[in-house]
Amino acid sequence: MTFTSWQFGIFVAAVFGAYYFPPFKALQIQLLVIASLFFYGYGQPELLPLLAVAVLGTYLFLTLALRNRPLWLPIGIAFNLALLAFFKYKFLSLNRPRQA
């Protein structure tokens, strides 16, 4: 599903409607997380576990940082930067020519 497809238009309309539907007012954040997981998982479902780890890890460190910011905020930032760095540089060694 791309941003210019008709499926995306229906998806956005459904999520937008559910977001402002009065019975779902208390579940707006959960709705957006689930809709995001569905959207990103639609294209590459094999990456869903990575996205789930990133979302849940960030949520965990955020809730911990609300209790003790000087300790948990830097750890949470380092967690996200480590995920980014790992997947950014993971495949660099595969493209390097082998030396004899």
mmCIF file of C-alpha atoms in Angstrom, residues 6-77:
data_model
loop_
_atom_site.group_PDB
_atom_site.id
_atom_site.type_symbol
_atom_site.label_atom_id
_atom_site.label_comp_id
_atom_site.label_asym_id
_atom_site.label_seq_id
_atom_site.Cartn_x
_atom_site.Cartn_y
_atom_site.Cartn_z
ATOM 1 C CA TRP A 6 -6.737 4.011 -3.376
ATOM 2 C CA GLN A 7 -6.249 1.417 -0.590
ATOM 3 C CA PHE A 8 -4.336 4.006 1.425
ATOM 4 C CA GLY A 9 -7.156 6.514 0.952
ATOM 5 C CA ILE A 10 -9.671 4.032 2.364
ATOM 6 C CA PHE A 11 -7.280 3.128 5.183
ATOM 7 C CA VAL A 12 -6.763 6.783 6.162
ATOM 8 C CA ALA A 13 -10.495 7.487 6.027
ATOM 9 C CA ALA A 14 -11.246 4.484 8.257
ATOM 10 C CA VAL A 15 -8.544 5.363 10.806
ATOM 11 C CA PHE A 16 -9.535 9.037 10.786
ATOM 12 C CA GLY A 17 -13.198 8.122 11.318
ATOM 13 C CA ALA A 18 -12.402 5.666 14.115
ATOM 14 C CA TYR A 19 -10.068 8.183 15.775
ATOM 15 C CA TYR A 20 -12.867 10.737 16.171
ATOM 16 C CA PHE A 21 -15.645 8.199 16.842
ATOM 17 C CA PRO A 22 -16.855 9.046 20.393
ATOM 18 C CA PRO A 23 -16.737 5.497 21.854
ATOM 19 C CA PHE A 24 -13.052 5.236 20.845
ATOM 20 C CA LYS A 25 -11.970 8.535 22.468
ATOM 21 C CA ALA A 26 -10.218 6.699 25.322
ATOM 22 C CA LEU A 27 -8.341 4.434 22.886
ATOM 23 C CA GLN A 28 -6.977 6.990 20.421
ATOM 24 C CA ILE A 29 -3.289 6.335 21.071
ATOM 25 C CA GLN A 30 -3.727 2.557 20.929
ATOM 26 C CA LEU A 31 -5.688 2.936 17.687
ATOM 27 C CA LEU A 32 -2.884 4.950 16.097
ATOM 28 C CA VAL A 33 -0.234 2.436 17.207
ATOM 29 C CA ILE A 34 -2.220 -0.500 15.825
ATOM 30 C CA ALA A 35 -2.979 1.363 12.576
ATOM 31 C CA SER A 36 0.719 2.219 12.196
ATOM 32 C CA LEU A 37 1.748 -1.388 12.787
ATOM 33 C CA PHE A 38 -0.790 -2.525 10.193
ATOM 34 C CA PHE A 39 0.303 0.058 7.624
ATOM 35 C CA TYR A 40 4.020 -0.623 7.938
ATOM 36 C CA GLY A 41 3.466 -4.372 8.245
ATOM 37 C CA TYR A 42 1.354 -4.443 5.088
ATOM 38 C CA GLY A 43 4.396 -3.771 2.919
ATOM 39 C CA GLN A 44 7.030 -5.803 4.780
ATOM 40 C CA PRO A 45 5.528 -8.044 7.468
ATOM 41 C CA GLU A 46 8.934 -9.524 8.286
ATOM 42 C CA LEU A 47 9.940 -6.157 9.804
ATOM 43 C CA LEU A 48 6.969 -6.010 12.192
ATOM 44 C CA PRO A 49 8.875 -7.544 15.137
ATOM 45 C CA LEU A 50 11.547 -4.857 14.789
ATOM 46 C CA LEU A 51 8.931 -2.105 14.734
ATOM 47 C CA ALA A 52 7.161 -3.641 17.732
ATOM 48 C CA VAL A 53 10.441 -3.765 19.695
ATOM 49 C CA ALA A 54 11.162 -0.138 18.832
ATOM 50 C CA VAL A 55 7.664 1.028 19.832
ATOM 51 C CA LEU A 56 7.462 -1.002 23.031
ATOM 52 C CA GLY A 57 11.044 -0.156 24.037
ATOM 53 C CA THR A 58 10.454 3.548 23.503
ATOM 54 C CA TYR A 59 7.206 3.359 25.482
ATOM 55 C CA LEU A 60 8.931 1.510 28.323
ATOM 56 C CA PHE A 61 11.789 4.005 28.542
ATOM 57 C CA LEU A 62 9.348 6.911 28.355
ATOM 58 C CA THR A 63 7.315 5.624 31.297
ATOM 59 C CA LEU A 64 10.500 4.974 33.267
ATOM 60 C CA ALA A 65 11.846 8.443 32.385
ATOM 61 C CA LEU A 66 8.708 10.039 33.811
ATOM 62 C CA ARG A 67 9.743 8.615 37.191
ATOM 63 C CA ASN A 68 13.510 9.177 37.044
ATOM 64 C CA ARG A 69 14.461 11.362 34.083
ATOM 65 C CA PRO A 70 18.228 11.730 34.661
ATOM 66 C CA LEU A 71 18.676 7.950 34.600
ATOM 67 C CA TRP A 72 16.191 6.641 32.030
ATOM 68 C CA LEU A 73 16.049 9.393 29.417
ATOM 69 C CA PRO A 74 19.660 8.918 28.241
ATOM 70 C CA ILE A 75 19.204 5.133 28.263
ATOM 71 C CA GLY A 76 16.060 5.458 26.146
ATOM 72 C CA ILE A 77 17.818 7.755 23.678
#
